PDB file of C-alpha atoms and ligand atoms in Angstrom:
ATOM      1  CA  MET J  73    -100.257 186.268 -48.372  1.00  0.00           C
ATOM      2  CA  SER J  74    -102.880 185.313 -50.774  1.00  0.00           C
ATOM      3  CA  PRO J  75    -102.746 181.869 -51.568  1.00  0.00           C
ATOM      4  CA  HIS J  76    -102.164 182.238 -55.365  1.00  0.00           C
ATOM      5  CA  ALA J  77     -99.236 185.174 -54.634  1.00  0.00           C
ATOM      6  CA  ALA J  78     -95.880 183.515 -55.363  1.00  0.00           C
ATOM      7  CA  PRO J  79     -93.425 183.745 -52.479  1.00  0.00           C
ATOM      8  CA  ALA J  80     -91.743 186.951 -52.840  1.00  0.00           C
ATOM      9  CA  GLU J  81     -88.173 185.603 -53.245  1.00  0.00           C
ATOM     10  CA  ALA J  82     -88.935 183.402 -56.548  1.00  0.00           C
ATOM     11  CA  PRO J  83     -87.405 185.199 -59.568  1.00  0.00           C
ATOM     12  CA  ALA J  84     -90.173 185.497 -62.636  1.00  0.00           C
ATOM     13  CA  ALA J  85     -90.484 183.306 -64.875  1.00  0.00           C
ATOM     14  CA  PRO J  86     -88.523 184.334 -68.045  1.00  0.00           C
ATOM     15  CA  VAL J  87     -89.984 185.571 -71.359  1.00  0.00           C
ATOM     16  CA  PHE J  88     -87.633 184.440 -73.322  1.00  0.00           C
ATOM     17  CA  ASP J  89     -86.286 180.478 -72.232  1.00  0.00           C
ATOM     18  CA  ILE J  90     -82.879 180.703 -74.502  1.00  0.00           C
ATOM     19  CA  ALA J  91     -81.194 176.917 -74.741  1.00  0.00           C
ATOM     20  CA  LEU J  92     -79.843 176.903 -79.051  1.00  0.00           C
ATOM     21  CA  GLN J  93     -77.717 175.253 -80.433  1.00  0.00           C
ATOM     22  CA  GLN J  94     -77.557 177.139 -83.443  1.00  0.00           C
ATOM     23  CA  VAL J  95     -78.184 179.244 -85.870  1.00  0.00           C
ATOM     24  CA  GLN J  96     -77.615 178.854 -89.971  1.00  0.00           C
ATOM     25  CA  LEU J  97     -78.687 180.726 -92.576  1.00  0.00           C
ATOM     26  CA  GLN J  98     -77.940 179.769 -96.280  1.00  0.00           C
ATOM     27  CA  GLY J  99     -75.256 177.134 -94.662  1.00  0.00           C
ATOM     28  CA  HIS J 100     -73.352 179.529 -92.286  1.00  0.00           C
ATOM     29  CA  THR J 101     -73.212 180.025 -88.886  1.00  0.00           C
ATOM     30  CA  ILE J 102     -74.796 183.151 -87.959  1.00  0.00           C
ATOM     31  CA  LEU J 103     -75.732 182.442 -84.175  1.00  0.00           C
ATOM     32  CA  HIS J 104     -73.288 179.649 -82.053  1.00  0.00           C
ATOM     33  CA  ALA J 105     -75.258 178.279 -78.299  1.00  0.00           C
ATOM     34  CA  ILE J 106     -76.356 180.758 -76.615  1.00  0.00           C
ATOM     35  CA  GLN J 107     -77.887 179.903 -73.513  1.00  0.00           C
ATOM     36  CA  THR J 108     -80.087 182.251 -71.653  1.00  0.00           C
ATOM     37  CA  ARG J 109     -82.981 183.561 -70.279  1.00  0.00           C
ATOM     38  CA  LEU J 110     -84.941 187.324 -70.629  1.00  0.00           C
ATOM     39  CA  PRO J 111     -86.557 188.279 -67.681  1.00  0.00           C
ATOM     40  CA  ARG J 112     -90.716 189.295 -68.503  1.00  0.00           C
ATOM     41  CA  GLY J 113     -91.429 192.984 -67.726  1.00  0.00           C
ATOM     42  CA  GLY J 114     -89.079 195.867 -68.473  1.00  0.00           C
ATOM     43  CA  TRP J 115     -86.628 197.447 -71.470  1.00  0.00           C
ATOM     44  CA  THR J 116     -83.895 195.057 -72.505  1.00  0.00           C
ATOM     45  CA  ALA J 117     -81.568 196.855 -75.021  1.00  0.00           C
ATOM     46  CA  ILE J 118     -79.756 194.266 -77.321  1.00  0.00           C
ATOM     47  CA  VAL J 119     -76.159 195.806 -78.661  1.00  0.00           C
ATOM     48  CA  GLY J 120     -72.780 194.894 -80.585  1.00  0.00           C
ATOM     49  CA  PRO J 121     -71.037 195.316 -83.532  1.00  0.00           C
ATOM     50  CA  ASN J 122     -72.717 195.592 -87.026  1.00  0.00           C
ATOM     51  CA  GLY J 123     -72.983 191.749 -88.059  1.00  0.00           C
ATOM     52  CA  ALA J 124     -72.979 190.067 -84.251  1.00  0.00           C
ATOM     53  CA  GLY J 125     -75.653 188.356 -84.783  1.00  0.00           C
ATOM     54  CA  LYS J 126     -78.544 190.880 -83.106  1.00  0.00           C
ATOM     55  CA  SER J 127     -80.998 191.067 -85.985  1.00  0.00           C
ATOM     56  CA  THR J 128     -81.306 187.178 -86.100  1.00  0.00           C
ATOM     57  CA  LEU J 129     -81.231 186.394 -82.617  1.00  0.00           C
ATOM     58  CA  LEU J 130     -84.328 189.176 -82.908  1.00  0.00           C
ATOM     59  CA  ARG J 131     -85.835 187.264 -85.923  1.00  0.00           C
ATOM     60  CA  ALA J 132     -85.085 183.685 -83.874  1.00  0.00           C
ATOM     61  CA  LEU J 133     -87.071 184.792 -80.868  1.00  0.00           C
ATOM     62  CA  ALA J 134     -89.628 186.217 -83.301  1.00  0.00           C
ATOM     63  CA  GLY J 135     -89.765 182.872 -84.463  1.00  0.00           C
ATOM     64  CA  LEU J 136     -89.482 183.683 -87.891  1.00  0.00           C
ATOM     65  CA  LEU J 137     -86.288 181.474 -88.652  1.00  0.00           C
ATOM     66  CA  PRO J 138     -85.747 177.430 -88.528  1.00  0.00           C
ATOM     67  CA  VAL J 139     -83.018 177.520 -85.108  1.00  0.00           C
ATOM     68  CA  GLN J 140     -81.288 174.440 -83.981  1.00  0.00           C
ATOM     69  CA  GLY J 141     -81.750 174.179 -80.348  1.00  0.00           C
ATOM     70  CA  ARG J 142     -85.380 175.583 -78.631  1.00  0.00           C
ATOM     71  CA  ILE J 143     -86.638 178.691 -78.042  1.00  0.00           C
ATOM     72  CA  GLN J 144     -89.537 178.696 -74.623  1.00  0.00           C
ATOM     73  CA  LEU J 145     -92.199 182.010 -74.671  1.00  0.00           C
ATOM     74  CA  LEU J 146     -93.844 181.886 -71.623  1.00  0.00           C
ATOM     75  CA  GLY J 147     -92.866 178.573 -70.997  1.00  0.00           C
ATOM     76  CA  GLN J 148     -93.868 177.016 -74.107  1.00  0.00           C
ATOM     77  CA  ASP J 149     -91.791 175.782 -77.029  1.00  0.00           C
ATOM     78  CA  LEU J 150     -92.345 178.571 -79.756  1.00  0.00           C
ATOM     79  CA  ARG J 151     -92.610 176.139 -82.000  1.00  0.00           C
ATOM     80  CA  HIS J 152     -96.193 174.702 -80.457  1.00  0.00           C
ATOM     81  CA  TRP J 153     -97.705 178.273 -80.147  1.00  0.00           C
ATOM     82  CA  THR J 154    -100.048 178.631 -82.955  1.00  0.00           C
ATOM     83  CA  PRO J 155     -99.541 181.213 -85.487  1.00  0.00           C
ATOM     84  CA  LYS J 156    -102.495 183.617 -84.510  1.00  0.00           C
ATOM     85  CA  ALA J 157    -101.756 182.937 -80.803  1.00  0.00           C
ATOM     86  CA  ARG J 158     -98.018 184.241 -80.946  1.00  0.00           C
ATOM     87  CA  ALA J 159     -98.928 187.512 -83.274  1.00  0.00           C
ATOM     88  CA  GLN J 160    -101.445 188.244 -80.651  1.00  0.00           C
ATOM     89  CA  ALA J 161     -98.999 187.997 -77.753  1.00  0.00           C
ATOM     90  CA  LEU J 162     -95.245 188.944 -80.160  1.00  0.00           C
ATOM     91  CA  ALA J 163     -95.919 192.639 -81.868  1.00  0.00           C
ATOM     92  CA  TRP J 164     -92.537 192.812 -84.601  1.00  0.00           C
ATOM     93  CA  LEU J 165     -90.763 195.528 -85.944  1.00  0.00           C
ATOM     94  CA  GLY J 166     -87.907 194.617 -88.540  1.00  0.00           C
ATOM     95  CA  GLN J 167     -85.379 196.358 -89.850  1.00  0.00           C
ATOM     96  CA  ASN J 168     -86.080 198.082 -93.050  1.00  0.00           C
ATOM     97  CA  GLU J 169     -88.995 197.049 -93.598  1.00  0.00           C
ATOM     98  CA  ALA J 170     -90.510 197.067 -97.257  1.00  0.00           C
ATOM     99  CA  GLY J 171     -93.484 196.311 -98.890  1.00  0.00           C
ATOM    100  CA  THR J 172     -96.357 197.856 -97.707  1.00  0.00           C
ATOM    101  CA  ASP J 173     -95.696 201.047 -99.491  1.00  0.00           C
ATOM    102  CA  THR J 174     -98.588 202.425-101.411  1.00  0.00           C
ATOM    103  CA  LEU J 175    -101.220 201.804 -98.527  1.00  0.00           C
ATOM    104  CA  ARG J 176    -102.174 204.622 -96.494  1.00  0.00           C
ATOM    105  CA  ALA J 177    -100.571 204.655 -93.384  1.00  0.00           C
ATOM    106  CA  ALA J 178    -103.806 203.994 -90.826  1.00  0.00           C
ATOM    107  CA  GLU J 179    -103.712 201.062 -92.924  1.00  0.00           C
ATOM    108  CA  VAL J 180    -100.167 199.624 -92.698  1.00  0.00           C
ATOM    109  CA  VAL J 181    -101.445 200.190 -88.460  1.00  0.00           C
ATOM    110  CA  MET J 182    -104.801 198.161 -88.965  1.00  0.00           C
ATOM    111  CA  LEU J 183    -102.339 195.500 -90.296  1.00  0.00           C
ATOM    112  CA  GLY J 184    -101.103 194.969 -86.265  1.00  0.00           C
ATOM    113  CA  ARG J 185    -104.842 194.610 -85.560  1.00  0.00           C
ATOM    114  CA  LEU J 186    -104.994 191.054 -88.217  1.00  0.00           C
ATOM    115  CA  PRO J 187    -104.297 188.559 -84.926  1.00  0.00           C
ATOM    116  CA  HIS J 188    -107.464 189.755 -83.611  1.00  0.00           C
ATOM    117  CA  GLN J 189    -109.478 189.590 -86.343  1.00  0.00           C
ATOM    118  CA  ALA J 190    -111.627 186.740 -87.933  1.00  0.00           C
ATOM    119  CA  TRP J 191    -110.768 185.500 -91.379  1.00  0.00           C
ATOM    120  CA  LEU J 192    -111.669 188.347 -94.041  1.00  0.00           C
ATOM    121  CA  ALA J 193    -114.121 190.685 -91.687  1.00  0.00           C
ATOM    122  CA  PRO J 194    -114.239 194.285 -91.187  1.00  0.00           C
ATOM    123  CA  PRO J 195    -112.651 195.330 -88.562  1.00  0.00           C
ATOM    124  CA  SER J 196    -114.448 196.546 -85.370  1.00  0.00           C
ATOM    125  CA  PRO J 197    -114.926 199.302 -83.543  1.00  0.00           C
ATOM    126  CA  GLN J 198    -111.964 198.177 -80.836  1.00  0.00           C
ATOM    127  CA  ASP J 199    -109.556 197.560 -83.992  1.00  0.00           C
ATOM    128  CA  HIS J 200    -110.240 201.102 -85.007  1.00  0.00           C
ATOM    129  CA  GLU J 201    -110.057 202.310 -81.900  1.00  0.00           C
ATOM    130  CA  ALA J 202    -106.308 200.610 -81.068  1.00  0.00           C
ATOM    131  CA  VAL J 203    -104.879 202.252 -84.188  1.00  0.00           C
ATOM    132  CA  ARG J 204    -106.303 205.909 -83.587  1.00  0.00           C
ATOM    133  CA  GLN J 205    -104.509 204.702 -79.851  1.00  0.00           C
ATOM    134  CA  ALA J 206    -101.369 204.240 -80.869  1.00  0.00           C
ATOM    135  CA  MET J 207    -101.149 206.681 -83.726  1.00  0.00           C
ATOM    136  CA  LEU J 208    -101.663 209.067 -80.760  1.00  0.00           C
ATOM    137  CA  ASP J 209     -99.494 207.357 -78.857  1.00  0.00           C
ATOM    138  CA  THR J 210     -96.537 207.471 -81.868  1.00  0.00           C
ATOM    139  CA  GLN J 211     -97.620 211.078 -83.033  1.00  0.00           C
ATOM    140  CA  CYS J 212     -98.316 210.111 -86.456  1.00  0.00           C
ATOM    141  CA  TRP J 213    -102.510 210.556 -86.370  1.00  0.00           C
ATOM    142  CA  ASP J 214    -102.291 213.249 -88.551  1.00  0.00           C
ATOM    143  CA  TRP J 215    -101.163 211.471 -91.323  1.00  0.00           C
ATOM    144  CA  ARG J 216    -103.056 208.516 -90.815  1.00  0.00           C
ATOM    145  CA  GLU J 217    -104.714 208.841 -94.702  1.00  0.00           C
ATOM    146  CA  ARG J 218    -101.202 209.313 -96.188  1.00  0.00           C
ATOM    147  CA  PRO J 219     -99.301 206.545 -98.350  1.00  0.00           C
ATOM    148  CA  LEU J 220     -96.662 205.267 -96.419  1.00  0.00           C
ATOM    149  CA  ASN J 221     -94.638 206.027 -99.615  1.00  0.00           C
ATOM    150  CA  GLN J 222     -95.108 209.927 -99.495  1.00  0.00           C
ATOM    151  CA  LEU J 223     -93.673 209.950 -95.240  1.00  0.00           C
ATOM    152  CA  SER J 224     -90.041 210.914 -94.318  1.00  0.00           C
ATOM    153  CA  GLY J 225     -88.058 207.908 -92.605  1.00  0.00           C
ATOM    154  CA  GLY J 226     -88.185 208.839 -89.647  1.00  0.00           C
ATOM    155  CA  GLU J 227     -92.516 209.707 -90.203  1.00  0.00           C
ATOM    156  CA  ARG J 228     -92.675 206.038 -92.176  1.00  0.00           C
ATOM    157  CA  GLN J 229     -90.458 204.437 -88.534  1.00  0.00           C
ATOM    158  CA  ARG J 230     -93.239 205.656 -86.907  1.00  0.00           C
ATOM    159  CA  VAL J 231     -96.375 204.459 -88.631  1.00  0.00           C
ATOM    160  CA  LEU J 232     -94.626 201.039 -88.550  1.00  0.00           C
ATOM    161  CA  LEU J 233     -94.305 201.063 -84.277  1.00  0.00           C
ATOM    162  CA  ALA J 234     -97.734 202.096 -84.349  1.00  0.00           C
ATOM    163  CA  ARG J 235     -98.207 199.012 -86.256  1.00  0.00           C
ATOM    164  CA  ALA J 236     -96.066 197.395 -84.142  1.00  0.00           C
ATOM    165  CA  LEU J 237     -98.326 199.229 -80.655  1.00  0.00           C
ATOM    166  CA  ALA J 238    -102.045 198.315 -82.184  1.00  0.00           C
ATOM    167  CA  THR J 239    -101.272 194.649 -82.065  1.00  0.00           C
ATOM    168  CA  ARG J 240    -101.504 194.843 -78.342  1.00  0.00           C
ATOM    169  CA  ALA J 241     -98.926 192.697 -77.006  1.00  0.00           C
ATOM    170  CA  ASP J 242     -97.502 191.591 -73.843  1.00  0.00           C
ATOM    171  CA  VAL J 243     -94.706 191.478 -75.715  1.00  0.00           C
ATOM    172  CA  LEU J 244     -92.105 194.141 -78.367  1.00  0.00           C
ATOM    173  CA  LEU J 245     -89.242 193.143 -80.564  1.00  0.00           C
ATOM    174  CA  LEU J 246     -88.165 196.243 -82.070  1.00  0.00           C
ATOM    175  CA  ASP J 247     -85.232 195.807 -84.273  1.00  0.00           C
ATOM    176  CA  GLU J 248     -83.122 199.687 -84.575  1.00  0.00           C
ATOM    177  CA  PRO J 249     -87.165 201.942 -84.011  1.00  0.00           C
ATOM    178  CA  LEU J 250     -85.029 204.669 -83.500  1.00  0.00           C
ATOM    179  CA  ALA J 251     -83.877 204.849 -87.231  1.00  0.00           C
ATOM    180  CA  HIS J 252     -83.869 207.402 -88.594  1.00  0.00           C
ATOM    181  CA  LEU J 253     -86.051 209.241 -86.195  1.00  0.00           C
ATOM    182  CA  ASP J 254     -84.884 212.695 -85.018  1.00  0.00           C
ATOM    183  CA  PRO J 255     -83.268 213.837 -81.275  1.00  0.00           C
ATOM    184  CA  PRO J 256     -86.941 214.809 -80.011  1.00  0.00           C
ATOM    185  CA  HIS J 257     -89.062 211.750 -81.439  1.00  0.00           C
ATOM    186  CA  GLN J 258     -86.119 209.349 -79.955  1.00  0.00           C
ATOM    187  CA  LEU J 259     -86.990 210.805 -76.043  1.00  0.00           C
ATOM    188  CA  ASP J 260     -90.024 209.933 -77.191  1.00  0.00           C
ATOM    189  CA  TRP J 261     -89.790 206.571 -78.110  1.00  0.00           C
ATOM    190  CA  LEU J 262     -87.681 206.694 -74.950  1.00  0.00           C
ATOM    191  CA  GLN J 263     -90.930 207.593 -72.616  1.00  0.00           C
ATOM    192  CA  LEU J 264     -93.370 205.099 -74.331  1.00  0.00           C
ATOM    193  CA  VAL J 265     -90.766 202.148 -73.947  1.00  0.00           C
ATOM    194  CA  ARG J 266     -90.961 203.336 -70.598  1.00  0.00           C
ATOM    195  CA  GLY J 267     -94.640 203.367 -69.978  1.00  0.00           C
ATOM    196  CA  LEU J 268     -95.148 200.652 -72.022  1.00  0.00           C
ATOM    197  CA  ALA J 269     -92.582 198.614 -69.315  1.00  0.00           C
ATOM    198  CA  GLN J 270     -94.816 199.849 -66.602  1.00  0.00           C
ATOM    199  CA  ARG J 271     -97.846 198.243 -67.902  1.00  0.00           C
ATOM    200  CA  GLY J 272     -95.910 195.316 -67.466  1.00  0.00           C
ATOM    201  CA  CYS J 273     -95.263 194.686 -71.234  1.00  0.00           C
ATOM    202  CA  THR J 274     -91.760 193.516 -71.949  1.00  0.00           C
ATOM    203  CA  VAL J 275     -89.777 195.977 -74.718  1.00  0.00           C
ATOM    204  CA  ILE J 276     -86.765 194.021 -76.534  1.00  0.00           C
ATOM    205  CA  SER J 277     -84.910 196.354 -78.725  1.00  0.00           C
ATOM    206  CA  VAL J 278     -81.785 196.104 -81.080  1.00  0.00           C
ATOM    207  CA  LEU J 279     -80.895 199.286 -80.538  1.00  0.00           C
ATOM    208  CA  HIS J 280     -77.492 200.795 -82.010  1.00  0.00           C
ATOM    209  CA  GLU J 281     -78.123 204.406 -79.834  1.00  0.00           C
ATOM    210  CA  LEU J 282     -76.023 203.344 -77.201  1.00  0.00           C
ATOM    211  CA  ASN J 283     -77.105 206.363 -74.820  1.00  0.00           C
ATOM    212  CA  VAL J 284     -80.227 205.287 -75.278  1.00  0.00           C
ATOM    213  CA  ALA J 285     -79.599 201.968 -75.232  1.00  0.00           C
ATOM    214  CA  LEU J 286     -77.501 202.769 -71.532  1.00  0.00           C
ATOM    215  CA  GLN J 287     -81.212 204.158 -70.660  1.00  0.00           C
ATOM    216  CA  ALA J 288     -83.067 200.127 -70.828  1.00  0.00           C
ATOM    217  CA  ASP J 289     -82.944 198.272 -67.001  1.00  0.00           C
ATOM    218  CA  ARG J 290     -80.407 195.932 -69.410  1.00  0.00           C
ATOM    219  CA  LEU J 291     -78.416 195.089 -71.693  1.00  0.00           C
ATOM    220  CA  LEU J 292     -77.882 192.012 -74.102  1.00  0.00           C
ATOM    221  CA  VAL J 293     -73.830 192.546 -75.631  1.00  0.00           C
ATOM    222  CA  MET J 294     -73.620 190.396 -78.661  1.00  0.00           C
ATOM    223  CA  ARG J 295     -70.305 189.691 -80.152  1.00  0.00           C
ATOM    224  CA  ALA J 296     -69.402 187.344 -83.192  1.00  0.00           C
ATOM    225  CA  GLY J 297     -72.712 185.304 -83.287  1.00  0.00           C
ATOM    226  CA  ARG J 298     -73.023 185.191 -78.941  1.00  0.00           C
ATOM    227  CA  VAL J 299     -73.994 186.703 -76.307  1.00  0.00           C
ATOM    228  CA  ALA J 300     -70.932 187.833 -74.269  1.00  0.00           C
ATOM    229  CA  HIS J 301     -73.994 189.783 -71.470  1.00  0.00           C
ATOM    230  CA  LEU J 302     -76.977 189.669 -69.812  1.00  0.00           C
ATOM    231  CA  GLY J 303     -76.766 192.778 -67.164  1.00  0.00           C
ATOM    232  CA  ALA J 304     -77.317 195.924 -65.580  1.00  0.00           C
ATOM    233  CA  CYS J 305     -77.093 199.166 -67.594  1.00  0.00           C
ATOM    234  CA  ASP J 306     -75.099 200.805 -64.298  1.00  0.00           C
ATOM    235  CA  ALA J 307     -72.964 197.128 -63.323  1.00  0.00           C
ATOM    236  CA  PRO J 308     -69.011 197.331 -64.219  1.00  0.00           C
ATOM    237  CA  ASP J 309     -69.047 193.866 -65.884  1.00  0.00           C
ATOM    238  CA  THR J 310     -71.827 195.186 -68.109  1.00  0.00           C
ATOM    239  CA  HIS J 311     -69.775 197.913 -69.245  1.00  0.00           C
ATOM    240  CA  GLN J 312     -66.568 195.354 -69.413  1.00  0.00           C
ATOM    241  CA  ALA J 313     -68.119 193.714 -72.037  1.00  0.00           C
ATOM    242  CA  LEU J 314     -69.170 196.814 -73.368  1.00  0.00           C
ATOM    243  CA  GLN J 315     -66.336 197.364 -73.814  1.00  0.00           C
ATOM    244  CA  GLN J 316     -64.763 193.721 -75.461  1.00  0.00           C
ATOM    245  CA  ALA J 317     -67.761 194.543 -78.108  1.00  0.00           C
ATOM    246  CA  PHE J 318     -66.811 197.400 -79.203  1.00  0.00           C
ATOM    247  CA  GLU J 319     -62.708 196.488 -78.991  1.00  0.00           C
ATOM    248  CA  GLN J 320     -62.377 199.041 -76.200  1.00  0.00           C
ATOM    249  CA  ARG J 321     -63.632 202.268 -78.215  1.00  0.00           C
ATOM    250  CA  LEU J 322     -66.182 203.658 -75.815  1.00  0.00           C
ATOM    251  CA  HIS J 323     -65.154 206.248 -73.311  1.00  0.00           C
ATOM    252  CA  LEU J 324     -68.293 205.561 -70.758  1.00  0.00           C
ATOM    253  CA  ALA J 325     -69.010 208.122 -68.398  1.00  0.00           C
ATOM    254  CA  SER J 326     -71.638 208.834 -65.573  1.00  0.00           C
ATOM    255  CA  VAL J 327     -73.406 212.244 -66.306  1.00  0.00           C
ATOM    256  CA  GLN J 328     -75.979 213.534 -63.495  1.00  0.00           C
ATOM    257  CA  GLY J 329     -76.585 209.790 -62.530  1.00  0.00           C
ATOM    258  CA  GLN J 330     -76.652 208.952 -66.265  1.00  0.00           C
ATOM    259  CA  TRP J 331     -73.730 206.412 -68.448  1.00  0.00           C
ATOM    260  CA  LEU J 332     -73.490 208.195 -71.099  1.00  0.00           C
ATOM    261  CA  CYS J 333     -70.585 206.546 -73.833  1.00  0.00           C
ATOM    262  CA  LEU J 334     -68.375 208.113 -76.381  1.00  0.00           C
ATOM    263  CA  PRO J 335     -66.819 206.164 -78.999  1.00  0.00           C
ATOM    264  CA  PHE J 336     -62.665 206.654 -79.862  1.00  0.00           C
ATOM    265  CA  ALA J 337     -61.722 207.358 -83.558  1.00  0.00           C
ATOM    266  CA  LEU J 338     -59.286 204.445 -83.953  1.00  0.00           C
ATOM    267  CA  ASP J 339     -56.486 207.587 -84.112  1.00  0.00           C
ATOM    268  CA  SER J 340     -57.354 208.785 -80.467  1.00  0.00           C
ATOM    269  CA  LEU J 341     -56.383 205.315 -79.794  1.00  0.00           C
ATOM    270  CA  GLU J 342     -53.230 204.760 -81.043  1.00  0.00           C
ATOM    271  CA  SER J 343     -51.814 208.352 -79.875  1.00  0.00           C
ATOM    272  CA  LYS J 344     -52.507 206.749 -76.555  1.00  0.00           C
ATOM    273  CA  LYS J 345     -50.097 203.710 -76.479  1.00  0.00           C
TER     274      LYS J 345
HETATM  275  P1  ADP M1560     -76.278 192.646 -86.849  1.00  0.00           P
HETATM  276  O1  ADP M1560     -78.088 192.916 -86.579  1.00  0.00           O
HETATM  277  O2  ADP M1560     -76.158 192.468 -85.594  1.00  0.00           O
HETATM  278  O3  ADP M1560     -75.625 193.944 -87.421  1.00  0.00           O
HETATM  279  P2  ADP M1560     -77.006 190.123 -88.564  1.00  0.00           P
HETATM  280  O4  ADP M1560     -78.430 189.167 -87.631  1.00  0.00           O
HETATM  281  O5  ADP M1560     -78.435 191.458 -88.756  1.00  0.00           O
HETATM  282  O6  ADP M1560     -75.989 191.326 -87.666  1.00  0.00           O
HETATM  283  O7  ADP M1560     -76.484 189.833 -89.164  1.00  0.00           O
HETATM  284  C1  ADP M1560     -75.295 188.547 -88.708  1.00  0.00           C
HETATM  285  C2  ADP M1560     -74.578 187.702 -89.554  1.00  0.00           C
HETATM  286  O8  ADP M1560     -75.036 187.340 -90.408  1.00  0.00           O
HETATM  287  C3  ADP M1560     -73.837 189.065 -90.559  1.00  0.00           C
HETATM  288  O9  ADP M1560     -72.650 188.913 -91.347  1.00  0.00           O
HETATM  289  C4  ADP M1560     -74.536 188.426 -91.782  1.00  0.00           C
HETATM  290  O10 ADP M1560     -74.104 188.911 -93.350  1.00  0.00           O
HETATM  291  C5  ADP M1560     -74.985 187.376 -91.922  1.00  0.00           C
HETATM  292  N1  ADP M1560     -76.471 187.420 -92.771  1.00  0.00           N
HETATM  293  C6  ADP M1560     -77.785 187.974 -91.615  1.00  0.00           C
HETATM  294  N2  ADP M1560     -78.804 187.428 -92.738  1.00  0.00           N
HETATM  295  C7  ADP M1560     -78.578 185.884 -93.592  1.00  0.00           C
HETATM  296  C8  ADP M1560     -78.758 184.799 -94.361  1.00  0.00           C
HETATM  297  N3  ADP M1560     -79.975 185.239 -94.950  1.00  0.00           N
HETATM  298  N4  ADP M1560     -78.770 184.823 -95.177  1.00  0.00           N
HETATM  299  C9  ADP M1560     -76.618 184.427 -95.733  1.00  0.00           C
HETATM  300  N5  ADP M1560     -76.117 185.553 -93.503  1.00  0.00           N
HETATM  301  C10 ADP M1560     -76.603 186.217 -93.690  1.00  0.00           C
HETATM  302 MG1   MG M1561     -79.709 194.019 -87.217  1.00  0.00          MG
END
């Protein structure tokens, strides 16, 4: 064994080490105490009912919110990272993003290269290549000249995903990246994320599509501003936490080695009583 190699049994350093006391927004406590470590590498899907605090947690991980407590990114408090170094390490895709509507798609994706560019410097050949590759990867290169506000919801979403990829960050934080994507493009997204994870990237995504989330490496289940569970997608205790978070209104089944979940209608629950 090389003197530099870590012992096989040593756990990998977490990408995020979270020790939050709380997160308040406009005087309301949105996240309560959260103590957890998210492993480096692989794909973690954050799931939970509406209003559980998923987006707030993701924004806190991105350093976009003031928090009480601390969040370490790769061993260093988020507050101690310079904005530029943090923007190179972390790529962000927010929920319902707006504000860049009149830019052409390629210009939007080029925004992902800002952390790599000197102030007011023109994009380098490497920047152009990163943009092209990211747009090819999310299949939006063909409409690179079109303004964002002339694209469909799903097309826009692929451009915004390309912007995150163009950053070439090792850690991607994606809030509902499948919003507006048709089923074939959801599958393409899944393959893209698996490829990123295989290359050593860490992908953390909030997902409402539970059947996609169940294909992640691990699920982080949120409920009422707390992390209810973090565990493997096929583990019975993860399924139990999922059921609790969704008030026992799911039917979980393994079909050809893949966990799937169907929601129950309330009246069918009543008839089971
Ligand atoms: P999720 O993404 O799980 O649906 P969010 O993290 O967006 O949930 O929101 C969690 C809770 O925090 C919700 O009740 C929401 O109304 C509230 N909330 C979100 N953002 C703000 C804000 N800026 N000010 C006050 N309350 C907020
Ligand atoms: Mg949300």
